[in-house]
Tab-separated table of C-alpha atoms in Angstrom:
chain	number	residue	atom	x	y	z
A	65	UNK	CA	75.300	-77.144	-61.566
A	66	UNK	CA	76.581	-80.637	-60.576
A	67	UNK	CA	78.651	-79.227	-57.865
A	68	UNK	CA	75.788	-77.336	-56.496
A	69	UNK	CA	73.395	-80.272	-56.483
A	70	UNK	CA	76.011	-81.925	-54.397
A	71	UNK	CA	76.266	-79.156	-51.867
A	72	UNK	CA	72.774	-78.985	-51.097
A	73	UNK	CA	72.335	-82.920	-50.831
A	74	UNK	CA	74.947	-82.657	-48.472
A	75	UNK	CA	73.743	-79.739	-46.158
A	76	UNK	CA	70.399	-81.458	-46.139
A	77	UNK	CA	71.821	-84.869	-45.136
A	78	UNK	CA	73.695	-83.360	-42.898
A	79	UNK	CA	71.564	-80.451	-41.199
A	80	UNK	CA	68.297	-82.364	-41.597
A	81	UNK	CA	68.761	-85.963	-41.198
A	82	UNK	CA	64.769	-85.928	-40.760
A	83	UNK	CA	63.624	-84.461	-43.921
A	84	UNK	CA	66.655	-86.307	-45.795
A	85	UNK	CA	64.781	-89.671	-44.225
A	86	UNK	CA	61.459	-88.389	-45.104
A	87	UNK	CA	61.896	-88.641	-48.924
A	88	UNK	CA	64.501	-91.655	-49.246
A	89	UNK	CA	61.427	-93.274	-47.629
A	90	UNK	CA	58.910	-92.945	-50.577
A	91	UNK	CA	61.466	-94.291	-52.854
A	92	UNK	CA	59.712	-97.485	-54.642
A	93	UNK	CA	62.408	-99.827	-53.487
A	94	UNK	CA	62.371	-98.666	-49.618
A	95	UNK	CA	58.387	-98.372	-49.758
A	96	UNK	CA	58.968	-102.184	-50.736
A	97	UNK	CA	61.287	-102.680	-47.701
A	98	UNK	CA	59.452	-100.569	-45.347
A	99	UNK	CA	55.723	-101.663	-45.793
A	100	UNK	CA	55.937	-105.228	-43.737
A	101	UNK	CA	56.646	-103.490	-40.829
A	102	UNK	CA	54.359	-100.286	-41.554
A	103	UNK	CA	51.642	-103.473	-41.582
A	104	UNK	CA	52.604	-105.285	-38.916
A	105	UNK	CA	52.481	-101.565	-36.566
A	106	UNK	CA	49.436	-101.049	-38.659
A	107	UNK	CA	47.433	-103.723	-37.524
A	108	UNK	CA	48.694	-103.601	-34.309
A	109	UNK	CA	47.470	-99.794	-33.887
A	110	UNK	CA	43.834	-101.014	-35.282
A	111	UNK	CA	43.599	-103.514	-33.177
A	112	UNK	CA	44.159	-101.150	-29.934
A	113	UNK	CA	41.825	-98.699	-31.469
A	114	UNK	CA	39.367	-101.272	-31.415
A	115	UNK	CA	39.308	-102.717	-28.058
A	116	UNK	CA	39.862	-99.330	-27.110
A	117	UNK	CA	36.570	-98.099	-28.865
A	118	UNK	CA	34.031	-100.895	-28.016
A	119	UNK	CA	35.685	-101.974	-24.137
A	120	UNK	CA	37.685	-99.169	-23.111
A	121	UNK	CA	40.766	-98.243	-21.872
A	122	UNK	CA	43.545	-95.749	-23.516
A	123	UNK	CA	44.409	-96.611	-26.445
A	124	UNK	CA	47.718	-95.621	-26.452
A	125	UNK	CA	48.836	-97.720	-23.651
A	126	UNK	CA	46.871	-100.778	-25.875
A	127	UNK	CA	49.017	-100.125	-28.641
A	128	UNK	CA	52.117	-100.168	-26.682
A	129	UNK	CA	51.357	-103.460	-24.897
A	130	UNK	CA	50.095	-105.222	-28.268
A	131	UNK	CA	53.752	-104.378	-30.028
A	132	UNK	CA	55.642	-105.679	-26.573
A	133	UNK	CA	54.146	-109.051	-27.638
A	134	UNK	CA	55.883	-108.407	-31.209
A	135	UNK	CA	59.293	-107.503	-29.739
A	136	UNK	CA	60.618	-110.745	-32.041
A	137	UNK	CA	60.004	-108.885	-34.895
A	138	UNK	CA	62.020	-105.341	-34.132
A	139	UNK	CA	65.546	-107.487	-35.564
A	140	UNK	CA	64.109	-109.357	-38.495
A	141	UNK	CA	65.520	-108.270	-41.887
A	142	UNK	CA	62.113	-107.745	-43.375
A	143	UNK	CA	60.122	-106.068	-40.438
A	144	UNK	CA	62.804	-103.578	-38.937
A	145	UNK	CA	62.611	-100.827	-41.998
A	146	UNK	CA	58.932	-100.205	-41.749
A	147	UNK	CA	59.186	-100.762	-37.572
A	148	UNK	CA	62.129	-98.050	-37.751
A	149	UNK	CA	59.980	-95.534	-40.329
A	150	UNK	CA	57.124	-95.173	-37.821
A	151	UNK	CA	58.943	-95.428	-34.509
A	152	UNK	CA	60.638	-92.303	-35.966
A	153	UNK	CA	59.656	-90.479	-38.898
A	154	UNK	CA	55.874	-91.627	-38.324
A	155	UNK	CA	56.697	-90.519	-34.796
A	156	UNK	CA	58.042	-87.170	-35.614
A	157	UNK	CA	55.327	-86.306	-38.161
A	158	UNK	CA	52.447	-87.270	-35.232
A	159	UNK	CA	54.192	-84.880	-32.951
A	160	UNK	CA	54.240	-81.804	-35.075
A	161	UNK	CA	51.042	-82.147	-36.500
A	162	UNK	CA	50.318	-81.722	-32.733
A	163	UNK	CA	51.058	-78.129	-33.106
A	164	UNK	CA	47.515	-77.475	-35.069
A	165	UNK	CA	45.555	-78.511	-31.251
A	166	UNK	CA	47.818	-75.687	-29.833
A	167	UNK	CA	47.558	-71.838	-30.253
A	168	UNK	CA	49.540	-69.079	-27.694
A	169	UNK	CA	46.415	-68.137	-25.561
A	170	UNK	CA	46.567	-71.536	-23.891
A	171	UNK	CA	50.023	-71.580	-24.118
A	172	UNK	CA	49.549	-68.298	-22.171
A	173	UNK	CA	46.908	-70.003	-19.517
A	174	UNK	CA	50.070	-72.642	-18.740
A	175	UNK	CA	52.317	-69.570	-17.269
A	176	UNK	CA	55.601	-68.809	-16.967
A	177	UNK	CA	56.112	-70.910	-14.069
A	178	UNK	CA	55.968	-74.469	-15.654
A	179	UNK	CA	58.846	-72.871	-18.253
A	180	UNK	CA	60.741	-71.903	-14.937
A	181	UNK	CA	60.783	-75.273	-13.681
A	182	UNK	CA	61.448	-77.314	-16.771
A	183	UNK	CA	64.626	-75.436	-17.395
A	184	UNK	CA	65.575	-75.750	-13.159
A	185	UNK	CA	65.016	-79.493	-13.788
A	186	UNK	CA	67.368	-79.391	-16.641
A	187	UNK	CA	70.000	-77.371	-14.670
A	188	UNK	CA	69.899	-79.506	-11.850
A	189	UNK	CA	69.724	-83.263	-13.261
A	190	UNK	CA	73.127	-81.890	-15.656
A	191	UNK	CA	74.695	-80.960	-12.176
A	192	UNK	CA	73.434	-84.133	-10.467
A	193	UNK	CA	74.751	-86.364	-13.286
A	194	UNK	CA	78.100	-84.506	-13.399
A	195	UNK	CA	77.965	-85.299	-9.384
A	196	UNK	CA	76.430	-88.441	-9.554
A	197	UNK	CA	80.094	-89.515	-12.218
A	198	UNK	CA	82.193	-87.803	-9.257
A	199	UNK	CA	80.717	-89.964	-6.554
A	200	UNK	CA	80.457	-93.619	-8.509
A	201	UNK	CA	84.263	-92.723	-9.779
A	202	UNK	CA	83.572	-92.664	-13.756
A	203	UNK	CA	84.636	-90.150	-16.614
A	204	UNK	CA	82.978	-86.635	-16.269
A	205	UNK	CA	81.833	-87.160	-19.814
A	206	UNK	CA	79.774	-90.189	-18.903
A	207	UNK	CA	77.509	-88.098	-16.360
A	208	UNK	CA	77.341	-84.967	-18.705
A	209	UNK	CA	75.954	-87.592	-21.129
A	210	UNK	CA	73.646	-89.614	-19.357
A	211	UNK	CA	72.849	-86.413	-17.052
A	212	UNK	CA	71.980	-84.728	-20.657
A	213	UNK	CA	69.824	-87.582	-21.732
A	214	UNK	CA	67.354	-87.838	-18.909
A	215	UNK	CA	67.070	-83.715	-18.705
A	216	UNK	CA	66.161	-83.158	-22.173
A	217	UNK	CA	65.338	-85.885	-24.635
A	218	UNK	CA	66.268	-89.172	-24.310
A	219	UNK	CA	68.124	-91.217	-26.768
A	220	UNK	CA	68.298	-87.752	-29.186
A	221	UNK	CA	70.327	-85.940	-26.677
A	222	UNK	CA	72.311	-88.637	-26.285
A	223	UNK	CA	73.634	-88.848	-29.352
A	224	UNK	CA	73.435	-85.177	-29.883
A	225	UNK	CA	75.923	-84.545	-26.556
A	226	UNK	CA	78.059	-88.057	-27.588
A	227	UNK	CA	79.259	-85.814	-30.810
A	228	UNK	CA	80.455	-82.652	-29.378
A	229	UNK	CA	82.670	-85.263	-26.192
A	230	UNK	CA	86.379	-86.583	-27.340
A	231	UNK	CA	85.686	-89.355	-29.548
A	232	UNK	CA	86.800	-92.678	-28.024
A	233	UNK	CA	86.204	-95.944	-27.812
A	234	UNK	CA	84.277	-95.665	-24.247
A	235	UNK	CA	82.507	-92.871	-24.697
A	236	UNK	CA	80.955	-94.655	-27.749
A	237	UNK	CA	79.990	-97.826	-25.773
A	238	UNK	CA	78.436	-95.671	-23.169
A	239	UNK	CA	76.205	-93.793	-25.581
A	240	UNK	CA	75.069	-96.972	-26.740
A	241	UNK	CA	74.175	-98.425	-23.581
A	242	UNK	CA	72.975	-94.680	-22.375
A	243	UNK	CA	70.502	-95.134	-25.507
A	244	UNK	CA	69.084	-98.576	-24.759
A	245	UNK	CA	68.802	-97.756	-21.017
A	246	UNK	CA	66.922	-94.413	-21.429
A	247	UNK	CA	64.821	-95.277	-23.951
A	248	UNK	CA	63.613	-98.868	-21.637
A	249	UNK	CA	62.764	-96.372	-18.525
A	250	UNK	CA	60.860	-93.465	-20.634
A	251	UNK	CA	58.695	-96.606	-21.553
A	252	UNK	CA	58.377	-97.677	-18.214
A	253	UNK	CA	57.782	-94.039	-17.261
A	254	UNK	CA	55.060	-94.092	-19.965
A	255	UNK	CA	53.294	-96.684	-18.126
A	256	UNK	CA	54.220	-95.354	-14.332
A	257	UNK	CA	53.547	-91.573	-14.440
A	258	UNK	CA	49.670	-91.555	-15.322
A	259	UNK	CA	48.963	-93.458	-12.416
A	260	UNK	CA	51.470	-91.340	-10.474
A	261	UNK	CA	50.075	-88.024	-11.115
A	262	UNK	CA	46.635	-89.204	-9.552
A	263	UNK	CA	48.208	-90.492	-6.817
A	264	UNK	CA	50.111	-86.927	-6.022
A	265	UNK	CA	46.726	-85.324	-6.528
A	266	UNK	CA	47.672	-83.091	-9.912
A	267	UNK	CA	44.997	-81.574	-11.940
A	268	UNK	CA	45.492	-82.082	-15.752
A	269	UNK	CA	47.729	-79.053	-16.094
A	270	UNK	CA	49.735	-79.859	-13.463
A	271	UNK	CA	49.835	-83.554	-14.752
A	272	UNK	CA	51.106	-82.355	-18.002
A	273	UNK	CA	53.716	-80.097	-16.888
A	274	UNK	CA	55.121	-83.309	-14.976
A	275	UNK	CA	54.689	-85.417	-17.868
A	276	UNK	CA	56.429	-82.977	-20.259
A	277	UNK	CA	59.009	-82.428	-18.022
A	278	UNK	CA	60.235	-85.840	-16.728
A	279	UNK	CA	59.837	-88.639	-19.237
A	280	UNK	CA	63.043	-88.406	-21.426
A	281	UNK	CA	62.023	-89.105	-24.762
A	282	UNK	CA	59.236	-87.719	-26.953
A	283	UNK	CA	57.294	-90.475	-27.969
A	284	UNK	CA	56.404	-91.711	-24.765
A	285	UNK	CA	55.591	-88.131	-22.981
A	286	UNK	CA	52.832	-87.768	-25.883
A	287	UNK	CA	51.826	-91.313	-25.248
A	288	UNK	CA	51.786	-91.321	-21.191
A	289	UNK	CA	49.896	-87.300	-21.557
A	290	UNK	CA	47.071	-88.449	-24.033
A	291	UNK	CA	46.740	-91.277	-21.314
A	292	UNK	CA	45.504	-88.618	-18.613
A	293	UNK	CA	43.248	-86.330	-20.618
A	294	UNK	CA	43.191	-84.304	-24.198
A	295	UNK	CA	44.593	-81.301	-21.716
A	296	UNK	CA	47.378	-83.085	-19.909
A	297	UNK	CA	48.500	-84.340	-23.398
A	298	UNK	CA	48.740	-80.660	-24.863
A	299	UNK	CA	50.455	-79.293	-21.938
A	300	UNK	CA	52.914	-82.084	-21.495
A	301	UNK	CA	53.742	-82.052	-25.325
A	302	UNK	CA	54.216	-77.911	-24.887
A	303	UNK	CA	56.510	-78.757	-21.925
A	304	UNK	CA	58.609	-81.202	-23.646
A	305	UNK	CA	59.104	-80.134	-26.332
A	306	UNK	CA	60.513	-76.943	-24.692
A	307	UNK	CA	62.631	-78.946	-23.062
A	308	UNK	CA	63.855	-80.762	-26.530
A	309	UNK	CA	64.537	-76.865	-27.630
A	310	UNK	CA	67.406	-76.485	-25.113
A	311	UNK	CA	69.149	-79.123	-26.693
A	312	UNK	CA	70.619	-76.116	-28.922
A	313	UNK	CA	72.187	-74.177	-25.920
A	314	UNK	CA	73.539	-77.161	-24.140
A	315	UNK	CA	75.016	-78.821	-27.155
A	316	UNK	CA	76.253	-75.421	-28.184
A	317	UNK	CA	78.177	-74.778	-24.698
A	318	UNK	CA	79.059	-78.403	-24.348
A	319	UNK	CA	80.954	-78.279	-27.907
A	320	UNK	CA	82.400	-74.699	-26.460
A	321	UNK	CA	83.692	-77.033	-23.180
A	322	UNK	CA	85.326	-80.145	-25.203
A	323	UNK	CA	87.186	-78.193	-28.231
A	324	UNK	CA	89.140	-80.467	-29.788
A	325	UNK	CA	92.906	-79.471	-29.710
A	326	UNK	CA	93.223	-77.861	-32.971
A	327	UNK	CA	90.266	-75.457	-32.094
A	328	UNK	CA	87.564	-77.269	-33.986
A	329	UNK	CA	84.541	-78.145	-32.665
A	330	UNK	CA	83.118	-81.752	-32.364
A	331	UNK	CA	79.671	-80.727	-33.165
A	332	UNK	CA	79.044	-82.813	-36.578
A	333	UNK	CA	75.925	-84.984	-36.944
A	334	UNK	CA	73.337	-84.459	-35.319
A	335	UNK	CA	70.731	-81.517	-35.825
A	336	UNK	CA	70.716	-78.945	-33.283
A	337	UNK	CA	67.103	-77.941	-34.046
A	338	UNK	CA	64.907	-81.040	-35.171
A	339	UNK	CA	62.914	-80.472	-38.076
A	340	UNK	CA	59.260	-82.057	-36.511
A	341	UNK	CA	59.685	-78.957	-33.935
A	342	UNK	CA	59.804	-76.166	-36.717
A	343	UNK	CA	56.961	-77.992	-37.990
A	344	UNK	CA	55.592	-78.013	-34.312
A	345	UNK	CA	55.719	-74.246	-33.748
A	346	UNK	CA	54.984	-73.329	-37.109
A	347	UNK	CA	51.439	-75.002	-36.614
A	348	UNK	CA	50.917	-73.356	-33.767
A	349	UNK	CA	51.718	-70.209	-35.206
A	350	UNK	CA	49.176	-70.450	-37.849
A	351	UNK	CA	46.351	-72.034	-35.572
A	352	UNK	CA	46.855	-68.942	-33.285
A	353	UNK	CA	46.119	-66.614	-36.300
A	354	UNK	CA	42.669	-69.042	-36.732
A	355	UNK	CA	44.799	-69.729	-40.937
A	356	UNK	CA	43.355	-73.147	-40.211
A	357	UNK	CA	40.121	-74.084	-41.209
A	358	UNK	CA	37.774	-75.803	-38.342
A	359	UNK	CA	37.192	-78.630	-40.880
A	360	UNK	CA	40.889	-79.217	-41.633
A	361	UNK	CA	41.854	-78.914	-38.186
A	362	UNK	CA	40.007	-81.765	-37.427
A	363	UNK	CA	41.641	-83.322	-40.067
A	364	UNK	CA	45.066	-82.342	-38.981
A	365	UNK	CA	44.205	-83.897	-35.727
A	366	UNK	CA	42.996	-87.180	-36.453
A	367	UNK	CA	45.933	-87.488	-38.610
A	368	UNK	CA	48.405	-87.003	-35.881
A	369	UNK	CA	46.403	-89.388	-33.547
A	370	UNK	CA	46.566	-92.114	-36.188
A	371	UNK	CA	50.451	-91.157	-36.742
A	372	UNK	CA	50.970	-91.387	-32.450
A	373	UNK	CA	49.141	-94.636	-32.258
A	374	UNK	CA	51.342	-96.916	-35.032
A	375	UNK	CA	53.907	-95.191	-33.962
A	376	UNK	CA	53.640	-96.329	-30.460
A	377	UNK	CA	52.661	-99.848	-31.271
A	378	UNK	CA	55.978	-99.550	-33.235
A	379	UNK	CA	57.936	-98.386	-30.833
A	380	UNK	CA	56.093	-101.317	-28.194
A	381	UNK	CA	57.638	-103.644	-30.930
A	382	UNK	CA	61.705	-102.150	-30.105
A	383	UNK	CA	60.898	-101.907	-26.178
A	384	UNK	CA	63.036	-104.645	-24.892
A	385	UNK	CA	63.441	-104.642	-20.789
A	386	UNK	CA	65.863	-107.394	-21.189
A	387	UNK	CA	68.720	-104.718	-22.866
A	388	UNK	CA	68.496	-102.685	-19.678
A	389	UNK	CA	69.494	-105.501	-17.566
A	390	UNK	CA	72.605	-106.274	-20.078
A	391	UNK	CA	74.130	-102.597	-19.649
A	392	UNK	CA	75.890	-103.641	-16.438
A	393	UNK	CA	75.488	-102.224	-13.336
A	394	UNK	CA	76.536	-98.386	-13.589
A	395	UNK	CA	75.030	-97.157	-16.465
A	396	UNK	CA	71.634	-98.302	-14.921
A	397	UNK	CA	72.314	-97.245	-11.650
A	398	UNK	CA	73.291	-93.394	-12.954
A	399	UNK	CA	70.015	-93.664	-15.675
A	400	UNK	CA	67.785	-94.830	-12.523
A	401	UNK	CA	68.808	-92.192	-9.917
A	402	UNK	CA	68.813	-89.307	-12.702
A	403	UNK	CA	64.977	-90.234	-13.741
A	404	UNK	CA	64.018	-90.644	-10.000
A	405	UNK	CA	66.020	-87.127	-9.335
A	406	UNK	CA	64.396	-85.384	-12.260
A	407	UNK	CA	60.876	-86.686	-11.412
A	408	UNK	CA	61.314	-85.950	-7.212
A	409	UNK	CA	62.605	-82.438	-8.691
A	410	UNK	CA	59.944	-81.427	-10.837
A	411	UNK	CA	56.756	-83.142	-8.911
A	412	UNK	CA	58.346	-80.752	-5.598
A	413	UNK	CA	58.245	-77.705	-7.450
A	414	UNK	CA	54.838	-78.557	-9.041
A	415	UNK	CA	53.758	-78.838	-5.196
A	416	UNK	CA	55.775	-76.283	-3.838
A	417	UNK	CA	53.887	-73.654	-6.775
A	418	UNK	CA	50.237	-74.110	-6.650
């Protein structure tokens, strides 16, 4: 019985880092190590909400600026647990609960067309990344990994592709830096893209299939969507989170590519399919078959938008532009020209398809 105890703790640590996280952090001792920070994003978040409610302005993009101003906090001992909970587990729970606003008939009114493009995006910024190594004279494996970054999710993918390439020394420095640097421009993205979709004339589907299928990481493609309209914010979260579901295939041929010499694969940590997107489509699921009350829909939903908005403020409080400056000139410069690529790439084909 021991023995079996132990096997499951250790497919569940292993296979769903997520849900493992999820109940160490209700533990009384990390509830007492998480809740400074859960109070400091807390605040934060109700303090956006209210300027947002009585003057104005998205609220999201509030709670991002307020926790920039609180970047001093994201390293202290005390803070960082409850800052790291709700940038990620908060995050994560926000974003599936998203599923219960979604149901397949306006999944059906997005087309097949937005699909087709997301996944010729993906194609094409893991070519141009691969290219991009070529041309700047660096290791293949840095432009599959960056390249893999920008076209899926962010800093997940990152460290998703980092475990299936040989394990050495640089390849582990340039996930790191690939990390820091993706994660600073999908926040600058965040604040960019809103404003850029009016400017290219989008309506709020089109808006949210560029949203969802540009801005690397989660988090801020919810944030930047919700921004635009209700609509936009659906669609883009849809969109991305297709995107995030390719991670399986790519990881899957990528471990296929860099065998290690005895056969085995490299494929060890990381999850191929993250637990806040079963959650995601099973919501969906059951809101399309109307097994969700109206009443505890609503509930459902203003849970998730509380969840987004500390979440955000948290993550405002990790954003630090400085980092990206500190990576050195390469990494940026391949990060930069993959975002602009992926962005020129999908807003042509949005264009090119009306």
């Amino acid at each position: 019985m021991k023995t079996n105890s132990s096997a499951i703790t250790r497919v569940v640590d292993k296979n769903i880092p997520y849900l493992s996280s999820a109940v160490a952090i209700w533990r009384p001792r990390a509830v007492l190590r998480s809740w400074p920070g859960v109070a400091i994003a807390l605040v934060i978040a109700l303090s956006a909400t209210f300027i947002s409610s009585n003057y104005g302005g998205p609220q999201l993009l509030y709670a991002l600026f307020f926790g920039l101003a609180f970047h001093f906090l994201a390293s202290d001992p005390t803070c960082k647990p409850g800052i790291e909970f709700c940038s990620k587990i908060l995050l994560r729970t926000g974003v599936a609960l998203l599923g219960a606003r979604i149901t397949f008939n306006q999944i059906a009114s997005v087309g097949v067309t937005p699909l087709l493009i997301v996944v010729g995006g993906l194609v094409a910024t893991l070519g141009f990344g691969y290219l991009l190594a070529k041309w700047l004279k660096r290791p293949i494996t840095e432009g599959i990994l960056s390249g893999g970054s920008v076209a899926i999710c962010g800093a997940s993918a990152a460290l998703a592709i980092s475990a299936v390439l040989p394990q050495t020394k640089e390849n582990e420095k340039f996930t790191l830096l690939t990390v820091v640097g993706v994660t600073s421009l999908s926040t600058l993205a965040m604040i960019v893209y809103p404003l850029l979709v009016k400017l290219l004339g989008f309506d709020p589907t089109e808006a949210g299939v560029f949203i969802g299928g540009t801005i690397h990481d989660v988090a801020q493609v919810v944030g930047a969507g919700y921004l635009v309209s209700n609509h936009t914010g659906d669609v883009a979260t849809f969109v991305k989170l297709t995107r995030v579901a390719c991670l399986v295939p790519v990881v899957l041929g990528l471990s296929i590519m860099f065998k290690r010499k005895d056969g085995k694969s490299e494929v060890d940590a990381p999850p191929l399919v993250p637990f806040f997107l079963i959650g995601f489509v099973w919501l969906v699921i059951t809101n399309s078959l109307g097994l969700i009350p109206q009443e505890v829909n609503g509930w459902i939903n203003n849970a998730s938008r509380a969840c987004l908005v500390i979440a955000i403020a948290a993550l405002g409080v990790k954003t630090s532009f400085q980092s990206l400056a500190s990576l050195g000139w390469r990494p940026v410069i391949m990060l930069v020209m993959e975002t602009v690529w992926i962005a020129a790439f999908v807003a042509i084909a949005v264009l090119l398809t009306r």
